[in-house]
Short mmCIF file of C-alpha atoms in Angstrom, two decimals:
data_model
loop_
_atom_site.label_atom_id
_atom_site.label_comp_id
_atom_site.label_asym_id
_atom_site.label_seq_id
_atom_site.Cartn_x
_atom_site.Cartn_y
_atom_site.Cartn_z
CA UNK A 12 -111.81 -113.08 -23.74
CA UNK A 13 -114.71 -113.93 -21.95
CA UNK A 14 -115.27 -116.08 -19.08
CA UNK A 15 -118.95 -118.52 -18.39
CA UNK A 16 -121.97 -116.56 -19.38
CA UNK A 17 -120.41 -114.42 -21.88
CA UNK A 18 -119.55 -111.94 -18.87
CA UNK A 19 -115.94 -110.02 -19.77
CA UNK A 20 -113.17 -111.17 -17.56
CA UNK A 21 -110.16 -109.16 -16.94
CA UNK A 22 -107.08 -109.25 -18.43
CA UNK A 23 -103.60 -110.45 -16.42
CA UNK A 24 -102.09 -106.79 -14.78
CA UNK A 25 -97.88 -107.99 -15.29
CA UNK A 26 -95.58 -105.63 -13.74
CA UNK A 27 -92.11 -104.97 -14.30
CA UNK A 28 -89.34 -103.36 -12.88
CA UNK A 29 -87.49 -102.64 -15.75
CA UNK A 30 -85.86 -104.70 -18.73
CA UNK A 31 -88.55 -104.54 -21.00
CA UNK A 32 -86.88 -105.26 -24.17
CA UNK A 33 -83.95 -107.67 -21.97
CA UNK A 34 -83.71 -111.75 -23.41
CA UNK A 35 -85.04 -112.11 -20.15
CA UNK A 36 -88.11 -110.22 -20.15
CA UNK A 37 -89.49 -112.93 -23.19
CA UNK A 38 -90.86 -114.82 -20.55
CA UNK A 39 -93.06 -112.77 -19.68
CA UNK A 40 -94.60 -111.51 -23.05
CA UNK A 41 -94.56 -115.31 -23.92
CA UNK A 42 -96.52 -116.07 -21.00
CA UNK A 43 -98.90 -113.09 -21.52
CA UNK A 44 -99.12 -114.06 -25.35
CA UNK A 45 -99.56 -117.49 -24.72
CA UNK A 46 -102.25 -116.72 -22.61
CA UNK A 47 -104.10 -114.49 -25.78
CA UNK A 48 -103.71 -117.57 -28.33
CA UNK A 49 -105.16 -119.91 -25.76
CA UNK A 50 -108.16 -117.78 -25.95
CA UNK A 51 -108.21 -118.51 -29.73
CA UNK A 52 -107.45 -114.87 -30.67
CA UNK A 53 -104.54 -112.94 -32.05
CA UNK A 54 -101.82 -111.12 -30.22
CA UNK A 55 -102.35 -107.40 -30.95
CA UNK A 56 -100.58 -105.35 -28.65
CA UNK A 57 -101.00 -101.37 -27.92
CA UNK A 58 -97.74 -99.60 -26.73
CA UNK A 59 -98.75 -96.52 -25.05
CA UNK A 60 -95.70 -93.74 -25.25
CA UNK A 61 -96.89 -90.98 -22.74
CA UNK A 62 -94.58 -91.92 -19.66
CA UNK A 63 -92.05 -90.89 -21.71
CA UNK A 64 -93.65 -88.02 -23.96
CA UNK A 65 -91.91 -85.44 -22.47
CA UNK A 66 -88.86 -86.50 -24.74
CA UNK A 67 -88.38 -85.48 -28.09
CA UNK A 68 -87.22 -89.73 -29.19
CA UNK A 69 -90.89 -90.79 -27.21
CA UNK A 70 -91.67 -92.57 -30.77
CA UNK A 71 -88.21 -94.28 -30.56
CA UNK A 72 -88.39 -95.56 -26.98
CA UNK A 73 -91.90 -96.92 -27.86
CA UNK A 74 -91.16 -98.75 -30.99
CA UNK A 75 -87.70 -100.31 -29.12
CA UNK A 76 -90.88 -102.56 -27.48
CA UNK A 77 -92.44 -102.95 -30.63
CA UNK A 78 -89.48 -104.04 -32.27
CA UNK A 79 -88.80 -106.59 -29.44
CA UNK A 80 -92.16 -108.22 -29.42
CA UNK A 81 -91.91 -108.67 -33.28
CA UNK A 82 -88.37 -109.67 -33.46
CA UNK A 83 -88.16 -111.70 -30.35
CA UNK A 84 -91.71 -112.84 -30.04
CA UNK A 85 -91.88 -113.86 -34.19
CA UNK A 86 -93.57 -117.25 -33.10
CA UNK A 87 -96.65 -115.25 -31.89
CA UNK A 88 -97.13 -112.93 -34.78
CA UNK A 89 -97.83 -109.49 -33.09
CA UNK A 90 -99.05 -106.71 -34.72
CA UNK A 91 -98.25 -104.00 -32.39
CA UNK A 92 -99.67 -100.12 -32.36
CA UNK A 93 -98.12 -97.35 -31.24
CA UNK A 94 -100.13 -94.92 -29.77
CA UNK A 95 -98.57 -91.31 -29.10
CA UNK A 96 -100.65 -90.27 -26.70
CA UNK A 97 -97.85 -87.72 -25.58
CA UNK A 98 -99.33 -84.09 -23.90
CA UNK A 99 -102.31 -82.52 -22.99
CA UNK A 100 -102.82 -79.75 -25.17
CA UNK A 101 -101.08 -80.77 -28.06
CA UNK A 102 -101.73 -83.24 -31.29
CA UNK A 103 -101.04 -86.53 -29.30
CA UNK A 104 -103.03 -85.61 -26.43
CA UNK A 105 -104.20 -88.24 -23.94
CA UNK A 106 -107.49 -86.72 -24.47
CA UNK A 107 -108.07 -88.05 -27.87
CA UNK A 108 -110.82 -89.87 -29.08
CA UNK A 109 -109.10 -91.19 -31.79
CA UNK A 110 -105.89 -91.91 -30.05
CA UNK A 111 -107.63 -93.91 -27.18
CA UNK A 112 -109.19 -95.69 -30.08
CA UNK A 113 -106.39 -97.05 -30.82
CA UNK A 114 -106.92 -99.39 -27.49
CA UNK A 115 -109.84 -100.65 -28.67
CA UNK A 116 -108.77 -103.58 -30.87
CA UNK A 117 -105.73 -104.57 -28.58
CA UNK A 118 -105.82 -107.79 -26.50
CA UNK A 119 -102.28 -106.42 -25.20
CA UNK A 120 -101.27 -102.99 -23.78
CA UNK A 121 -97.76 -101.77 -22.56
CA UNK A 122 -96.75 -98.52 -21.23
CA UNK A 123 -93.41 -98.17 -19.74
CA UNK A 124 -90.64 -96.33 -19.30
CA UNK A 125 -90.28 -92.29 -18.68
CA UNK A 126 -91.22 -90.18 -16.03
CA UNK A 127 -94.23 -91.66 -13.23
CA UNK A 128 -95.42 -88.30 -12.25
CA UNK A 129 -95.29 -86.95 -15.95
CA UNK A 130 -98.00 -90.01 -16.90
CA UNK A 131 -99.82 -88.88 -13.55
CA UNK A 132 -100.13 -85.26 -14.82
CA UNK A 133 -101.24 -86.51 -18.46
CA UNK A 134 -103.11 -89.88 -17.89
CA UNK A 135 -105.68 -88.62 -14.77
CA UNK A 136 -108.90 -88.76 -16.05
CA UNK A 137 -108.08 -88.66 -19.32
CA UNK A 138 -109.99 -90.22 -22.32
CA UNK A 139 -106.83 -92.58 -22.68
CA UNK A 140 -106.90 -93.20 -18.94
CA UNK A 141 -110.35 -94.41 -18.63
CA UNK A 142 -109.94 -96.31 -22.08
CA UNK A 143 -107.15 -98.28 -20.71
CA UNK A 144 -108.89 -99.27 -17.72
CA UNK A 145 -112.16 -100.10 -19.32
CA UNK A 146 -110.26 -102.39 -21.95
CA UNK A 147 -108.90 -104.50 -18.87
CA UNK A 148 -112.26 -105.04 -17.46
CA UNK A 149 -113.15 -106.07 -20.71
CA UNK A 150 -109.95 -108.96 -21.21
CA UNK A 151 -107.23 -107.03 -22.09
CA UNK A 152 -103.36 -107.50 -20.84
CA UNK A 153 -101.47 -105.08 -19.63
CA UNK A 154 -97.81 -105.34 -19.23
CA UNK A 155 -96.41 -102.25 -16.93
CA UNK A 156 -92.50 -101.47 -16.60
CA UNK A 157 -90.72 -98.72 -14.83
CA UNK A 158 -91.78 -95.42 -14.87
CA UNK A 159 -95.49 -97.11 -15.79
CA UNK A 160 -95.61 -99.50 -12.72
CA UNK A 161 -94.72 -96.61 -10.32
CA UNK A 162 -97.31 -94.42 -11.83
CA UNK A 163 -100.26 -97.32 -11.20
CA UNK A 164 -99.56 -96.91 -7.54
CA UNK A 165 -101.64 -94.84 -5.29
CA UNK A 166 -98.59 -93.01 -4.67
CA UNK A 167 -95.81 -92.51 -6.45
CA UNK A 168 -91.96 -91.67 -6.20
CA UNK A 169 -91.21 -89.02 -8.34
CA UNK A 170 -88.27 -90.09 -9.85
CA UNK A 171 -86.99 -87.20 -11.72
CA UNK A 172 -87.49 -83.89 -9.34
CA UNK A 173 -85.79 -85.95 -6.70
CA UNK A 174 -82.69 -87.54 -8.53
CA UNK A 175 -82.11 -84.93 -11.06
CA UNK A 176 -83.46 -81.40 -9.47
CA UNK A 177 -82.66 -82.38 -5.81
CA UNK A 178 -85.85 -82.27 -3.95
CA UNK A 179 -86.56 -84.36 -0.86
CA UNK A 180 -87.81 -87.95 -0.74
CA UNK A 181 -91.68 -87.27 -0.66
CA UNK A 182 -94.68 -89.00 -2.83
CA UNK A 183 -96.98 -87.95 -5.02
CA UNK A 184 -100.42 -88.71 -6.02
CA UNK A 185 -100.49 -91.84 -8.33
CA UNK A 186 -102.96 -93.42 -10.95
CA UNK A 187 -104.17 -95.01 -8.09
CA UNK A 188 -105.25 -98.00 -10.64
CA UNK A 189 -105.52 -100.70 -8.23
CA UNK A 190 -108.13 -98.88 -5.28
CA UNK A 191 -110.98 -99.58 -8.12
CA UNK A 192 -110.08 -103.11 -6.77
CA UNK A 193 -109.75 -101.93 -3.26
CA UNK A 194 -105.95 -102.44 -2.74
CA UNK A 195 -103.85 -99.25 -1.76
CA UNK A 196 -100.88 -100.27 -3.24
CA UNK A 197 -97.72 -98.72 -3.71
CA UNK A 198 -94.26 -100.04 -6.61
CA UNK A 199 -90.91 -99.15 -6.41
CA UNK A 200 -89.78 -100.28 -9.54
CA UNK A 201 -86.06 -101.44 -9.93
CA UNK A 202 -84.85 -99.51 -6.42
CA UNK A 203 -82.19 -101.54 -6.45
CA UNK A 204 -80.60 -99.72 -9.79
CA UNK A 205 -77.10 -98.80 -8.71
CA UNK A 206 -76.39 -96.32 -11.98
CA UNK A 207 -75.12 -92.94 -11.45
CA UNK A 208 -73.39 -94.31 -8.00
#
């Protein structure tokens, strides 16, 4: 993926609220993957599960994408990765050499749903963190949904200490991905959802 001169050019940032694995949502890994074969390479996509490492099926939500891309997406040939970067601390911690290697061979990389302010606490300055942000730079797509897209922002809705332990509506600090670019940008993702009531 690189543009005149041989100088890297970033990859597409796609963000979505939600729907990852919908019909719908084959648009937009079609248009992403299209993208990846028009630069005469294959699509190999990363699917990063620490939003939602905090739950004991992490491995299941993650490979429900993988499953998706290589079911629904067949034309394109994925090969998809998971990469259990889950908590600091532990085995699959964010802070893993070898798990952030993992990023290094993908021209794709999702990261989606689970908790925004759980993938703040384990992604800042992490090895993975800086990983996935140097592998952008350097052509690489990522594909955000959910809990990932509000986590990107600069600040961030905490979705589960308001809705499910009752705090008040406040923000906290986000990945804060797009101020390298000088934008101080802030997602809702899908705040229209009307479940629960």
């Amino acid at each position: 993926m690189k543009a005149q001169g041989n100088t890297p050019q970033p990859g597409m940032i796609v963000l979505m609220g939600s729907g990852e694995t919908a019909p719908s949502a084959q648009k937009v890994y079609h248009r992403v993957f299209s993208q990846v074969l028009d630069q005469g390479d294959d699509v190999r996509a990363a699917i990063v599960e620490t939003p939602a490492g905090f739950e004991p099926n992490s491995d299941y939500v993650a490979g429900q994408v993988a499953r998706f891309m290589q079911k629904r997406l067949q034309n394109f040939r994925p090969t998809t990765t998971l990469v259990p970067a889950r908590k600091r601390g532990t085995g699959f911690s964010p802070d893993d050499p070898e798990l952030a290697a993992l990023l290094h061979d993908a021209n794709v990389i999702f990261m989606g749903p689970g908790s925004p302010t759980y993938a703040v606490r384990q992604l800042t300055g992490s090895v993975l963190w800086e990983t996935m942000r140097a592998c952008q730079r350097q052509g690489a797509h990522l594909i955000l949904s959910s809990a990932a897209t509000l986590a990107f922002s600069r600040l961030t809705l905490p979705i589960y200490e308001i809705y499910k332990v009752g705090q008040d509506l406040h923000w906290q600090a986000g990945l804060d991905f797009f101020g390298d670019f000088g934008l101080a940008l802030i997602f809702v993702s899908h705040w229209n959802n009307g479940d629960g009531g």
